[in-house]
Short mmCIF file of C-alpha atoms and ligand atoms in Angstrom, two decimals:
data_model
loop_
_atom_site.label_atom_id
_atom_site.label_comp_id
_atom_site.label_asym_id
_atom_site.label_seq_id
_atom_site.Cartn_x
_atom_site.Cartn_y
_atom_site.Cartn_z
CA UNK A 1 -36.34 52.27 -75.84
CA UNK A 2 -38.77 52.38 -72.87
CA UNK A 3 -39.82 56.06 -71.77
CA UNK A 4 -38.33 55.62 -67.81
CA UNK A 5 -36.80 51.86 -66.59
CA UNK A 6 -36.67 50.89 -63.67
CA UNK A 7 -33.31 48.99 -63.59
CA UNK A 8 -31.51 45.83 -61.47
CA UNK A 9 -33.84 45.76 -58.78
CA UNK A 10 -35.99 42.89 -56.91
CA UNK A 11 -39.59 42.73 -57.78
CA UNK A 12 -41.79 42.00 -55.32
CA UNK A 13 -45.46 40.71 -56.14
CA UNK A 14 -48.06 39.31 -53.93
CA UNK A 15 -46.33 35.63 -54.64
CA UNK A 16 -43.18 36.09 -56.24
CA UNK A 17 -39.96 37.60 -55.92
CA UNK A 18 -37.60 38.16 -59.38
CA UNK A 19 -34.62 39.90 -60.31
CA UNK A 20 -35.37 41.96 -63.40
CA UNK A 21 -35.95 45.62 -64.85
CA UNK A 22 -39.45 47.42 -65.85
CA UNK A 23 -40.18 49.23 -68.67
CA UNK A 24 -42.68 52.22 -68.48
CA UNK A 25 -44.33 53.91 -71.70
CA UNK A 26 -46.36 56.71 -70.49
CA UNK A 27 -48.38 55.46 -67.69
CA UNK A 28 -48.14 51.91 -68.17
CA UNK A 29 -46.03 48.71 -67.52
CA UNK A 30 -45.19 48.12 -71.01
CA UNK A 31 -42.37 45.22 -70.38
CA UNK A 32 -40.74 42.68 -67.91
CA UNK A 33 -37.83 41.78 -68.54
CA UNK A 34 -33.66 41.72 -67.97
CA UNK A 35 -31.10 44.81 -69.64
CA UNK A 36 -34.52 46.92 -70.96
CA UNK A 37 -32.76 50.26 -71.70
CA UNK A 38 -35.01 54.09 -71.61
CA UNK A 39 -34.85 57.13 -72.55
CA UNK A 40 -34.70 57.72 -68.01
CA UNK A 41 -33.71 55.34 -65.91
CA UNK A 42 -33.58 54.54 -61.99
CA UNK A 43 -31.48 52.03 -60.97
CA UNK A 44 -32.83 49.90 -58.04
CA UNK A 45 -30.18 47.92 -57.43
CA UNK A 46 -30.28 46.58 -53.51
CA UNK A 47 -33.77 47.91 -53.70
CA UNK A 48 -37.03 46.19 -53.35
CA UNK A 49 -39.53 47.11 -56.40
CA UNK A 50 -43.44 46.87 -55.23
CA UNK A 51 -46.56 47.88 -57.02
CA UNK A 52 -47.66 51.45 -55.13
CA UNK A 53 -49.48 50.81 -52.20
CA UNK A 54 -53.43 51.16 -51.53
CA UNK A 55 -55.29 52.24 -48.51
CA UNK A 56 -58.78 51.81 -49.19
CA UNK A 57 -59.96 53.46 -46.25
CA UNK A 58 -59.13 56.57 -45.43
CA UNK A 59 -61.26 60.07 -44.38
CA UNK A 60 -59.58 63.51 -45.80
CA UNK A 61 -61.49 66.83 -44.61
CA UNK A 62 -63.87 64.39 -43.39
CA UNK A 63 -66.47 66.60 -41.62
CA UNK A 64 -67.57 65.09 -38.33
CA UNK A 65 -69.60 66.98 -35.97
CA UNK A 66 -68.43 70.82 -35.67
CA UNK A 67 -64.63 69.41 -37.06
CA UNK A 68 -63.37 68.36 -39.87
CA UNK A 69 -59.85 66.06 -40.04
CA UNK A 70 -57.01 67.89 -40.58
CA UNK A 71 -55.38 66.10 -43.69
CA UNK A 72 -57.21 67.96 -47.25
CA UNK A 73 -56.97 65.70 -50.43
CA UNK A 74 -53.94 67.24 -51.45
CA UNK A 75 -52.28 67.06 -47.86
CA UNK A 76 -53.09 63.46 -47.09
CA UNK A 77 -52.43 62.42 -50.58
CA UNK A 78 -48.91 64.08 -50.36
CA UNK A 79 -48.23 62.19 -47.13
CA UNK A 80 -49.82 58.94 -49.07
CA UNK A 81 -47.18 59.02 -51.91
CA UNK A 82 -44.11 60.10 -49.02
CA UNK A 83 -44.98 56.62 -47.71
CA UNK A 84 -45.41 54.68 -50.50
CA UNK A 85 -49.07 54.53 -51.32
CA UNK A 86 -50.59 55.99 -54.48
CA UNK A 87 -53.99 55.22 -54.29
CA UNK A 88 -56.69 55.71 -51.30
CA UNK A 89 -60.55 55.36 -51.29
CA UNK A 90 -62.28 57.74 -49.28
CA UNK A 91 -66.18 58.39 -48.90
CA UNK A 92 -69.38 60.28 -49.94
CA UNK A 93 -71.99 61.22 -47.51
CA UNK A 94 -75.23 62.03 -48.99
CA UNK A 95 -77.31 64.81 -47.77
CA UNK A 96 -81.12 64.83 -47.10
CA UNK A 97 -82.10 66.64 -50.27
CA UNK A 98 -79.56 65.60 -52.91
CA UNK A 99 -79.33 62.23 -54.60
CA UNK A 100 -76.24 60.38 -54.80
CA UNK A 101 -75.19 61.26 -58.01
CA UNK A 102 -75.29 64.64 -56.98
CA UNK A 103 -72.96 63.96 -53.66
CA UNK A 104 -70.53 61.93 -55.64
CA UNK A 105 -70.24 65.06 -57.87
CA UNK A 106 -69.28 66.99 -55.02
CA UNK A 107 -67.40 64.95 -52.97
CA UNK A 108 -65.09 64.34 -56.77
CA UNK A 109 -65.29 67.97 -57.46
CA UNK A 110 -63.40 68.63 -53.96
CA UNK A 111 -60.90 65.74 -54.30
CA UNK A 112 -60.41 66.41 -58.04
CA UNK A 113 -59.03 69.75 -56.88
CA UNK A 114 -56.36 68.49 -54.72
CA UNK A 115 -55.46 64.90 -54.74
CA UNK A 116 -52.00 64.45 -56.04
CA UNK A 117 -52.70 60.60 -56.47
CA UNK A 118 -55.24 58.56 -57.82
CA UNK A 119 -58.25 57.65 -55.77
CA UNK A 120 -61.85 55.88 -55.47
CA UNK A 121 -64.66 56.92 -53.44
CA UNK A 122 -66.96 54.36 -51.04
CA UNK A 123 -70.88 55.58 -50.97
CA UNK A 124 -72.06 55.94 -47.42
CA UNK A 125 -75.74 54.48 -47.27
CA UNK A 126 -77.08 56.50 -44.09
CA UNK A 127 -80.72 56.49 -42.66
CA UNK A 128 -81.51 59.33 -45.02
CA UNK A 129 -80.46 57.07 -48.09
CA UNK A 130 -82.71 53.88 -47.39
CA UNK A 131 -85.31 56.09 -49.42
CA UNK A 132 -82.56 56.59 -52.27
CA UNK A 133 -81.82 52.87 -53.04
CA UNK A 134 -82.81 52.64 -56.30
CA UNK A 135 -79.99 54.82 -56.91
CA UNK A 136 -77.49 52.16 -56.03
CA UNK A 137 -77.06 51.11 -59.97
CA UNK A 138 -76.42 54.55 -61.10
CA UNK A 139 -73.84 55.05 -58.65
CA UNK A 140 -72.10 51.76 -59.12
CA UNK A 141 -71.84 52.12 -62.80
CA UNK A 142 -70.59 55.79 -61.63
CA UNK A 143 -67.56 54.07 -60.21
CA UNK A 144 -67.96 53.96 -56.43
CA UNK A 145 -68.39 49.82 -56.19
CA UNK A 146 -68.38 49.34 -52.43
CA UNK A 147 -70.86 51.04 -50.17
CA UNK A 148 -70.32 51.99 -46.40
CA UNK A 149 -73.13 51.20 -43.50
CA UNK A 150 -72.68 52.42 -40.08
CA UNK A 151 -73.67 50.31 -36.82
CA UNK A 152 -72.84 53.27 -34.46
CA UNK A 153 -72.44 56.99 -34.91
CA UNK A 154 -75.33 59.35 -36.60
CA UNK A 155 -75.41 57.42 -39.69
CA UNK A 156 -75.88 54.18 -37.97
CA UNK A 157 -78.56 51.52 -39.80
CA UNK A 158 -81.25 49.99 -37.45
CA UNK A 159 -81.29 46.30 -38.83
CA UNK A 160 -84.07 46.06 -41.02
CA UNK A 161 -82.15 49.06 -42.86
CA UNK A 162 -79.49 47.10 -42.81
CA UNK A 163 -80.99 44.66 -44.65
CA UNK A 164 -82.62 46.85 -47.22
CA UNK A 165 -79.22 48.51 -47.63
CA UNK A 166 -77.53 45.01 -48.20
CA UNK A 167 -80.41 43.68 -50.56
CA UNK A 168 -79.52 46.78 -52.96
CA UNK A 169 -76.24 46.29 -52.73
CA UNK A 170 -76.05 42.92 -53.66
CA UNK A 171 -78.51 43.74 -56.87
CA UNK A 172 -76.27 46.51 -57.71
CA UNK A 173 -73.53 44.02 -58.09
CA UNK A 174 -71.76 46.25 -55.16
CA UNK A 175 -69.68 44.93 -52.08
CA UNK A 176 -70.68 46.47 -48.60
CA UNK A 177 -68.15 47.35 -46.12
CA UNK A 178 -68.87 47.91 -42.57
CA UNK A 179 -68.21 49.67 -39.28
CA UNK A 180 -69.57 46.77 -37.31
CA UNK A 181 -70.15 48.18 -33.94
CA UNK A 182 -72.68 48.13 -31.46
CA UNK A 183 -74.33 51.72 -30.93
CA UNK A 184 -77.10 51.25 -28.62
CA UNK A 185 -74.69 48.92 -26.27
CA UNK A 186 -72.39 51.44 -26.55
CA UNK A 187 -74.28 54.48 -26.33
CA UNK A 188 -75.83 53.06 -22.87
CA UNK A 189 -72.04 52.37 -21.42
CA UNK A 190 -71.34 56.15 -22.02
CA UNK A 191 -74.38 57.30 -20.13
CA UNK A 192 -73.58 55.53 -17.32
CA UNK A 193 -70.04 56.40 -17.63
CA UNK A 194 -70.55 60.20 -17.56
CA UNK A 195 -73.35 59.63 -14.77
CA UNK A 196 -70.76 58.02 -12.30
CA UNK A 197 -68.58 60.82 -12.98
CA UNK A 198 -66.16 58.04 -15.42
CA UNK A 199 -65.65 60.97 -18.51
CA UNK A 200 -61.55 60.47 -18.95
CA UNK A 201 -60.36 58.76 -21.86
CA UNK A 202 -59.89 55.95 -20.38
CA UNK A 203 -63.95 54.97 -20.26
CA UNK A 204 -63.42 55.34 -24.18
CA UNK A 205 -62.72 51.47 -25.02
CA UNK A 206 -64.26 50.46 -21.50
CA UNK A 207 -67.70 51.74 -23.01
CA UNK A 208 -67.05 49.32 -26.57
CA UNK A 209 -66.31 46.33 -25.16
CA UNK A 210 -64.47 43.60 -27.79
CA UNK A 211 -67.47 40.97 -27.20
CA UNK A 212 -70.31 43.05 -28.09
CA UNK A 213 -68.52 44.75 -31.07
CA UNK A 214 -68.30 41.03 -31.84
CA UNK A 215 -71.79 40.60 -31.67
CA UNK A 216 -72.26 43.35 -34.27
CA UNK A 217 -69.95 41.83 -36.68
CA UNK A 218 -71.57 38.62 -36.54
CA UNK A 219 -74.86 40.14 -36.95
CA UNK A 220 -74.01 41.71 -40.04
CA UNK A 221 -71.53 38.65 -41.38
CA UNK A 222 -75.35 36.92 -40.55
CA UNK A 223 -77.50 39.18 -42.40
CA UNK A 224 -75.51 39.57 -45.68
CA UNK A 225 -75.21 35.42 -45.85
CA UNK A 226 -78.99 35.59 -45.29
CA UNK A 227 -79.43 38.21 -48.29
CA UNK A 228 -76.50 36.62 -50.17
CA UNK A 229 -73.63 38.69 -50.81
CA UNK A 230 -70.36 39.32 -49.52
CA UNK A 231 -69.42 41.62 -46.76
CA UNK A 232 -65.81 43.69 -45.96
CA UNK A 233 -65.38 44.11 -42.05
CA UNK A 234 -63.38 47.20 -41.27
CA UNK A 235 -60.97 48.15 -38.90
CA UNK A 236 -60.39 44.98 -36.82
CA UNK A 237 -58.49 45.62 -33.86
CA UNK A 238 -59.76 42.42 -31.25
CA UNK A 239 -59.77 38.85 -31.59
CA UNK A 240 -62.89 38.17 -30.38
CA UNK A 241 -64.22 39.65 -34.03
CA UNK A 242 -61.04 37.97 -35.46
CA UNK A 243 -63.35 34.32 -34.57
CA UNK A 244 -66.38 35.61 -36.10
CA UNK A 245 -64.59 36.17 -39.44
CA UNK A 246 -62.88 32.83 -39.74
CA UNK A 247 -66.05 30.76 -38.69
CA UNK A 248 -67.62 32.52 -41.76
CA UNK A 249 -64.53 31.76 -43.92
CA UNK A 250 -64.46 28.23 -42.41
CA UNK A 251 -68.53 27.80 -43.42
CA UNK A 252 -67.51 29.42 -47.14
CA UNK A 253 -68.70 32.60 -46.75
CA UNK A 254 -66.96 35.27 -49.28
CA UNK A 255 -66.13 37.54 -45.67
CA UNK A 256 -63.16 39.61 -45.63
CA UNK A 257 -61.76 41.89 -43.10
CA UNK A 258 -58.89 44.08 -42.45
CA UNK A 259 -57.15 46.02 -39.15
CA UNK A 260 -54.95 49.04 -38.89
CA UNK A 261 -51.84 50.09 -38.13
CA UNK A 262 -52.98 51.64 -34.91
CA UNK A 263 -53.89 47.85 -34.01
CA UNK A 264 -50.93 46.10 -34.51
CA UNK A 265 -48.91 48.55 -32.68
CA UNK A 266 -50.64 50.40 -30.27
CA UNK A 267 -53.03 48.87 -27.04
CA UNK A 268 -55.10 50.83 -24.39
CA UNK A 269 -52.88 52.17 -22.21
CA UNK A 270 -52.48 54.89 -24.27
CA UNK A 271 -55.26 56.35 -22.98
CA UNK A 272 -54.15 56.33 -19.43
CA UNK A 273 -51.72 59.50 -20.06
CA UNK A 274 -52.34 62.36 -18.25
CA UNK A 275 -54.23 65.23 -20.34
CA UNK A 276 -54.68 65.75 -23.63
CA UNK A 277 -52.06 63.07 -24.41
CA UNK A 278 -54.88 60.11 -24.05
CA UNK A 279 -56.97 61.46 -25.64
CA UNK A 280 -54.84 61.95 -28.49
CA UNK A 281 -55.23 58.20 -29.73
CA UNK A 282 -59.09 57.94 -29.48
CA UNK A 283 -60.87 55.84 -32.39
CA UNK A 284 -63.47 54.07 -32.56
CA UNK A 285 -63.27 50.87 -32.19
CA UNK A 286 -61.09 51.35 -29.60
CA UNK A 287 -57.33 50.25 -29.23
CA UNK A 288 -57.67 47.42 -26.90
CA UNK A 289 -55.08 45.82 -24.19
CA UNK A 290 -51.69 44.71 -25.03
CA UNK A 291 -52.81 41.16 -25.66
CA UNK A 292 -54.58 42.16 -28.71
CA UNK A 293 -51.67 43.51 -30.87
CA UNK A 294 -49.75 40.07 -31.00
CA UNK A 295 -53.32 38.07 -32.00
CA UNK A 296 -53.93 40.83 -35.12
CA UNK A 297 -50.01 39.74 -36.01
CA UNK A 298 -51.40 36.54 -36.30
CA UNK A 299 -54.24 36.95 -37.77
CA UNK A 300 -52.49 38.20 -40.50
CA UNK A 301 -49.85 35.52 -41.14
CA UNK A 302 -52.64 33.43 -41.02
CA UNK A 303 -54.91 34.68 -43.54
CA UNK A 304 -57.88 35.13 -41.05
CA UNK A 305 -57.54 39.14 -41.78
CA UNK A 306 -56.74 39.96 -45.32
CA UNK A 307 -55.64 43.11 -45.72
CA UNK A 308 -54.34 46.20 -43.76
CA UNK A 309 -55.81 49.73 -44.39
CA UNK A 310 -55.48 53.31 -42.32
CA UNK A 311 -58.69 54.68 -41.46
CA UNK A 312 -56.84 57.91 -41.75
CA UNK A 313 -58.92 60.46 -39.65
CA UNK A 314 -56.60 62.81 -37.91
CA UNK A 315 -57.78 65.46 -35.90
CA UNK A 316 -55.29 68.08 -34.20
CA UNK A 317 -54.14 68.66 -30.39
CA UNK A 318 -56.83 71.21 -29.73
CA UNK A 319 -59.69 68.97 -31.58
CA UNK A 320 -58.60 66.22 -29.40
CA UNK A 321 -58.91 68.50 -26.48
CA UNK A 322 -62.11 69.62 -26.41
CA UNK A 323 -63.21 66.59 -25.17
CA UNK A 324 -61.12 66.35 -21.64
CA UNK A 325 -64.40 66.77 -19.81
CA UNK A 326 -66.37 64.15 -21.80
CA UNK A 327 -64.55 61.29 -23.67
CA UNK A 328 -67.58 60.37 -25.90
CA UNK A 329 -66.99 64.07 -27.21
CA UNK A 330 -63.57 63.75 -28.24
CA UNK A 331 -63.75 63.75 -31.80
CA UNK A 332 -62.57 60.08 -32.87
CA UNK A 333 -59.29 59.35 -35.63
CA UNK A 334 -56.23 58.73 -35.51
CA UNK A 335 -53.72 59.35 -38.67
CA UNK A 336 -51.31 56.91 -40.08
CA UNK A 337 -51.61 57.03 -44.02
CA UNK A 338 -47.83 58.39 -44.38
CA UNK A 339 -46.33 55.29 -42.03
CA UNK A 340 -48.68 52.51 -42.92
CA UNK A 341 -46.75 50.45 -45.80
CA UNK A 342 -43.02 51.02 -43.73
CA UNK A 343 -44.45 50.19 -40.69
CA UNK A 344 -46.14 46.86 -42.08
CA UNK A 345 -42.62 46.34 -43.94
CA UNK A 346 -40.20 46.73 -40.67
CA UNK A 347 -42.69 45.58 -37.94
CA UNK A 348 -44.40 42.91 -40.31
CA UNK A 349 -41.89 41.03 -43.27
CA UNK A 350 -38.71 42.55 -41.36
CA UNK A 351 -39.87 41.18 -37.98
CA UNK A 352 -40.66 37.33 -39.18
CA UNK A 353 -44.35 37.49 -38.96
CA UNK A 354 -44.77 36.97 -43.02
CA UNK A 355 -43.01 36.95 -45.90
CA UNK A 356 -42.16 40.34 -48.05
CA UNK A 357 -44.79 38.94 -50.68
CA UNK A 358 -47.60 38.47 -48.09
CA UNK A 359 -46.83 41.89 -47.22
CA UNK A 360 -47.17 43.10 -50.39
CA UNK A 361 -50.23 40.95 -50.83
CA UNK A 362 -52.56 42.59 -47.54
CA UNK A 363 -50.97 46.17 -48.33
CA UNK A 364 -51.43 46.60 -52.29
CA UNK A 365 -52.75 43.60 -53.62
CA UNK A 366 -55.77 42.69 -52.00
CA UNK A 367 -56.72 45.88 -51.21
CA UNK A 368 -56.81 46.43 -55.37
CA UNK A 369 -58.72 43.18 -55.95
CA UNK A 370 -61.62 44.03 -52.75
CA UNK A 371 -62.20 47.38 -54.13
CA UNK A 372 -62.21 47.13 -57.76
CA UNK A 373 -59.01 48.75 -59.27
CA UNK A 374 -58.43 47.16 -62.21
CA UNK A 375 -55.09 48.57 -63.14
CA UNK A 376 -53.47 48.77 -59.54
CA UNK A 377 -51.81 46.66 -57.05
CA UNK A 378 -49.74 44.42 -59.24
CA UNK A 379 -46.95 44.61 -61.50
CA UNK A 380 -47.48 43.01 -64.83
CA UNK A 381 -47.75 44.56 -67.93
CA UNK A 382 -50.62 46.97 -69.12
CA UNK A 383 -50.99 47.47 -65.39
CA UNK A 384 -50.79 51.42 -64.25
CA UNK A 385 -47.05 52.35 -63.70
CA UNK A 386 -47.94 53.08 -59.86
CA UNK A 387 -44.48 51.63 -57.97
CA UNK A 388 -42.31 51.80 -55.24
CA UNK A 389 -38.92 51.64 -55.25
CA UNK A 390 -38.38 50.99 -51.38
CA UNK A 391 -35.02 50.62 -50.07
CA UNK A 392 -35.40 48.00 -47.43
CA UNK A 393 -32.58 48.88 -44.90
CA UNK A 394 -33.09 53.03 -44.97
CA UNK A 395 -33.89 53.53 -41.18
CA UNK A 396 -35.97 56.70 -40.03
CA UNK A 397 -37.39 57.46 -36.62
CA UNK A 398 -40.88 58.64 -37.08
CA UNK A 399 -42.10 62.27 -35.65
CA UNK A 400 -44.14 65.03 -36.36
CA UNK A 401 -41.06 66.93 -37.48
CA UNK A 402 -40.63 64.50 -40.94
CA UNK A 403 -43.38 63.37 -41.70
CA UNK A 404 -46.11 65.18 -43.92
CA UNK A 405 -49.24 64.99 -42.58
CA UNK A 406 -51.29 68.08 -41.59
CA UNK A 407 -51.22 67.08 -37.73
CA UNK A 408 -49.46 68.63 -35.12
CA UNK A 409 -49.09 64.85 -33.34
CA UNK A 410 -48.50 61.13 -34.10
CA UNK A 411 -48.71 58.02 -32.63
CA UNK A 412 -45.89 56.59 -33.79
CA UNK A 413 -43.41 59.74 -32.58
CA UNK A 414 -40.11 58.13 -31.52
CA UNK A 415 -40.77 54.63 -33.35
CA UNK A 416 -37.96 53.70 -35.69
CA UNK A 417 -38.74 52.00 -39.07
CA UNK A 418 -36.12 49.86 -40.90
CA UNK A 419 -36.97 50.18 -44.89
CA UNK A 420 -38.72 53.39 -46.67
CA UNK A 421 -39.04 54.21 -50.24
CA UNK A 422 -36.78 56.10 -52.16
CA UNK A 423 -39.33 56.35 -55.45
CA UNK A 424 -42.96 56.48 -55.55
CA UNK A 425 -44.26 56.26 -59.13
CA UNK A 426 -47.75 57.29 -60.21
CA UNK A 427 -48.80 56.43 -63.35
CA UNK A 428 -45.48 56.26 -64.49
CA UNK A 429 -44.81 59.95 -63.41
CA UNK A 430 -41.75 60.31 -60.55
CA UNK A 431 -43.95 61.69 -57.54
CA UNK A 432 -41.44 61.00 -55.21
CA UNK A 433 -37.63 60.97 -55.17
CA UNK A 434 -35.09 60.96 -52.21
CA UNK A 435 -37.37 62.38 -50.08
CA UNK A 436 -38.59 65.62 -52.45
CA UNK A 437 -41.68 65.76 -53.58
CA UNK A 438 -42.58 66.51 -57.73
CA UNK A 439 -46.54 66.52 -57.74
CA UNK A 440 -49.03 68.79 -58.11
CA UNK A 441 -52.95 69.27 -56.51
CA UNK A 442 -55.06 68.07 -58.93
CA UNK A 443 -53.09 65.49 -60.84
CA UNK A 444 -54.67 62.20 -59.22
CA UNK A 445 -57.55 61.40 -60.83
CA UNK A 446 -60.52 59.64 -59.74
CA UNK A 447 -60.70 55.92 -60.49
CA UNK A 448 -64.17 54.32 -61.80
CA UNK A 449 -64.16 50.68 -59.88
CA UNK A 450 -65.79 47.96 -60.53
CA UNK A 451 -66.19 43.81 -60.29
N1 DUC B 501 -63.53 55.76 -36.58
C1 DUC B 501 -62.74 56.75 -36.20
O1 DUC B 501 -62.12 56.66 -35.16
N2 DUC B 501 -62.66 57.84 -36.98
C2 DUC B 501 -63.28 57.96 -38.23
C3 DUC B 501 -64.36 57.02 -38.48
C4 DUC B 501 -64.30 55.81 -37.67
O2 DUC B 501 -64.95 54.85 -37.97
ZN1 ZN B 502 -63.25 54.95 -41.06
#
C-alpha cells in the first residue's frame, strides 16, 4: 500500500511512452508498475503522466534599474505549478561589498520565504565579481552549479573577464550560461537611434541585429573551447545564432542552447502597435521577424536547440510605459512561466513538430540534466515525486483573466491551448488539482545542484 497512486494513465518520459500506475511514499517514486493500490489515489486514465516541468531560467522580483518584475517567489512559483512546472532556477547578483556566500544567503533567505516549489539559484559573475573568483568553489559546493555572464547590460564582461570568469568556472567544476549579446554594437545603434529622433519600440530589435548577436555567441562558444569547458547559450530566438551552435556541436564541442516561448510564437511586429501595446513585448534579445519562429520549430525537432526555458521577467503596463519616449528605457521581460509547458505541448507535440517524448525531453528532462537536479525531470523510482498529470485534450484560451501571474498583460491573450494539467505534484504533495491551488509560501525548498 503506496501512500498516493497515480492510477491507469500514460507515462511519458523523455524516450518512452507506457501504460502503467506510480506509486508515491512520501516524496518519492517508490514503484512502477500495473494495479499498485494506496492509501489515495488519482486516476489518470485518458491522461498523459510527465515528470513536473523545469524552467531553469527565470527572474522573480528581479530588481532591474528603478523596477523590479512583478512576479515574487511565491507569485511566479504559484503560476509555475498552475502550468505544470515545479521547479525554476533563478539568480544571485552579488553586490560590491559582500561575497557570494553572503548574496546566495540572501537571495535563499527571500525565496525560502515564498516559493511554493522547489528551486535552484544561477550565480551572476558581474564586473564587481572578477575580484571574487576564488569564491567560485565555495559557491558551487553551496549548490548554485551554473554561473551567469552578461555580454550587454550593466553587468556585462569585457572579454578578458570573460575569460577569467570562464577559467574559474571550469576549475570549479561549474557550467557557464550566457546572455550572448553584443553591448557595445548595440549600445552604439541606440545612440544613433535616439539622435535621429528613431525612440519607438520599434528601433528595439532594429538596434540588436541577429548577425552581430551571432557574433557574440560565437565569441563566447570560442573562448570557452579555448579555456575548455562547456558553455549553455540562453534565450535563442534567431537562426543566425542557431548556425553558430550546431557548427560547435558538429566540431564536438559540449555547447548547448535553448529559446523561449516568446520565440516560437511571437515575431517583431509586435512592436509596431500603437502605444504602450509595443512596448509591452520588449526583451532583450529581441523577437525577430516572422521568418524566425518556424526556423526555432526546427531547430528543435532537430536537436540543434536542446531545451526550452522562460526567461520569466514580467514587468507591468505602467513599467512598460515609461519608456514611450525612449525604447532603450523600457524596462526589458516578458512573462510566460504559467503557459510555457501547454504551449510547447499544443503548439509543439500536438502540432507535428516532435514527438510527446521530445517534448518532454527539452521541457523537463534536459533542463534537469544541464542544471544539475539530481532527483528531477524523470520518472523512475527514488526520483522526487514532482508530476504532472496533464490532460491532453482540456482546451483553454489564455488571458490575463485565468491565468496567475502578477501582470496586468500577456502575450499570449486570446491564444487557445489544446492540453493543460489537471495535477501538479511536488514532492509527492497535491499542489495542484482541477484548477485549485493547495500550497503554501515557503514550502519549496531550495535545491543544492551539482555534476
Ligand atoms: N532579458 C530580458 O528581456 N529580461 C530579463 C533579462 C534578459 O536577459
Ligand atoms: Zn534572463
Amino acid at each position: 500500500m503506496f501512500d498516493l497512486v497515480i492510477k491507469n494513465g500514460t507515462i511519458v518520459t523523455a524516450t518512452h511512452s507506457y501504460r502503467a500506475d506510480i506509486g508515491i511514499n512520501g516524496e518519492t517514486i517508490a514503484a512502477i508498475g500495473q494495479n499498485l493500490a494506496g492509501k489515495q489515489e488519482i486516476d489518470a486514465a485518458g491522461k498523459l503522466v510527465t515528470p513536473g516541468a523545469i524552467d531553469i531560467h527565470v527572474h522573480l522580483e528581479m530588481p532591474i534599474g528603478s523596477f523590479t518584475s512583478a512576479d515574487d517567489f511565491f507569485t511566479g512559483t504559484r503560476a509555475a505549478a498552475f502550468g505544470g512546472t515545479t521547479a525554476i532556477v533563478d539568480f544571485i547578483e552579488t553586490q560590491p561589498d559582500e561575497t557570494m556566500l553572503q548574496a546566495l544567503a540572501a537571495r535563499k533567505a527571500k525565496a525560502d520565504a515564498r516559493a511554493a516549489i522547489d528551486y535552484g539559484l544561477h550565480m551572476t559573475i558581474g564586473p564587481t565579481d572578477i575580484a571574487k573568483l576564488n569564491q567560485l568553489p565555495a559557491v558551487y559546493k553551496a549548490g548554485c552549479a551554473t554561473f551567469k555572464l552578461y555580454m550587454a547590460y550593466g553587468l556585462r564582461l569585457n572579454d578578458g573577464e570573460l575569460l577569467q570568469a570562464l577559467e574559474a568556472i571550469r576549475d570549479a567544476g561549474g557550467l557557464p550560461v550566457v546572455h550572448a549579446e553584443n553591448w557595445d554594437v548595440i549600445s552604439t545603434l541606440i545612440a544613433r537611434n535616439l539622435a535621429a529622433g528613431r525612440a519607438e519600440p520599434r528601433w528595439h530589435p532594429r538596434s540588436r541585429p541577429a548577425e552581430i548577436e551571432a557574433e557574440a555567441a560565437g565569441r563566447v562558444i570560442d573562448l570557452a573551447e579555448w579555456v575548455g569547458v562547456p558553455v549553455h547559450i540562453f534565450h535563442v530566438g534567431c537562426q543566425a545564432v542557431v548556425e553558430r551552435i550546431v557548427a560547435a556541436r558538429r566540431r564536438g564541442l559540449p555547447v548547448t542552447a535553448e529559446t523561449c516561448p516568446q520565440y516560437l510564437l511571437l515575431d517583431d511586429t509586435v512592436y509596431n502597435r500603437p502605444g504602450v501595446e509595443g512596448a509591452l513585448p520588449v526583451c532583450a534579445p529581441p523577437l525577430r521577424p516572422a521568418t524566425e519562429p518556424p526556423l526555432m520549430w526546427q531547430a528543435l525537432a532537430q536537436n540543434h536547440l536542446q531545451l526550452v526555458t522562460t526567461d520569466h521577467c514580467p514587468f507591468t503596463r505602467a513599467d512598460k510605459a515609461t519608456g514611450l519616449g525612449d525604447f532603450s528605457k523600457i524596462p526589458g521581460g516578458v512573462p510566460a512561466i504559467e503557459a510555457r509547458f501547454p504551449l510547447l505541448y499544443s503548439y509543439g507535440a500536438r502540432a507535428g513538430h516532435f514527438s510527446a517524448n521530445r517534448w518532454v525531453d527539452m521541457a523537463c528532462t534536459m533542463p534537469a540534466k544541464l542544471a544539475g537536479f539530481r532527483r528531477k525531470g524523470h520518472i523512475a523510482v527514488g526520483y522526487d515525486a514532482d508530476l504532472v498529470v496533464f490532460n491532453p485534450e482540456k482546451s483553454m484560451t489564455l488571458s490575463t483573466e485565468t491565468l496567475y501571474e502578477n501582470v496586468d498583460w500577456t502575450p499570449y491573450e486570446g491564444v487557445s491551448v489544446t492540453g493543460w494539467p489537471e495535477v501538479t505534484l511536488s514532492r509527492g504533495y497535491v499542489l495542484v488539482q482541477n484548477g485549485e491551488f493547495f500550497g503554501k509560501p515557503g514550502q519549496g525548498r531550495f535545491v543544492k545542484r551539482s555534476f
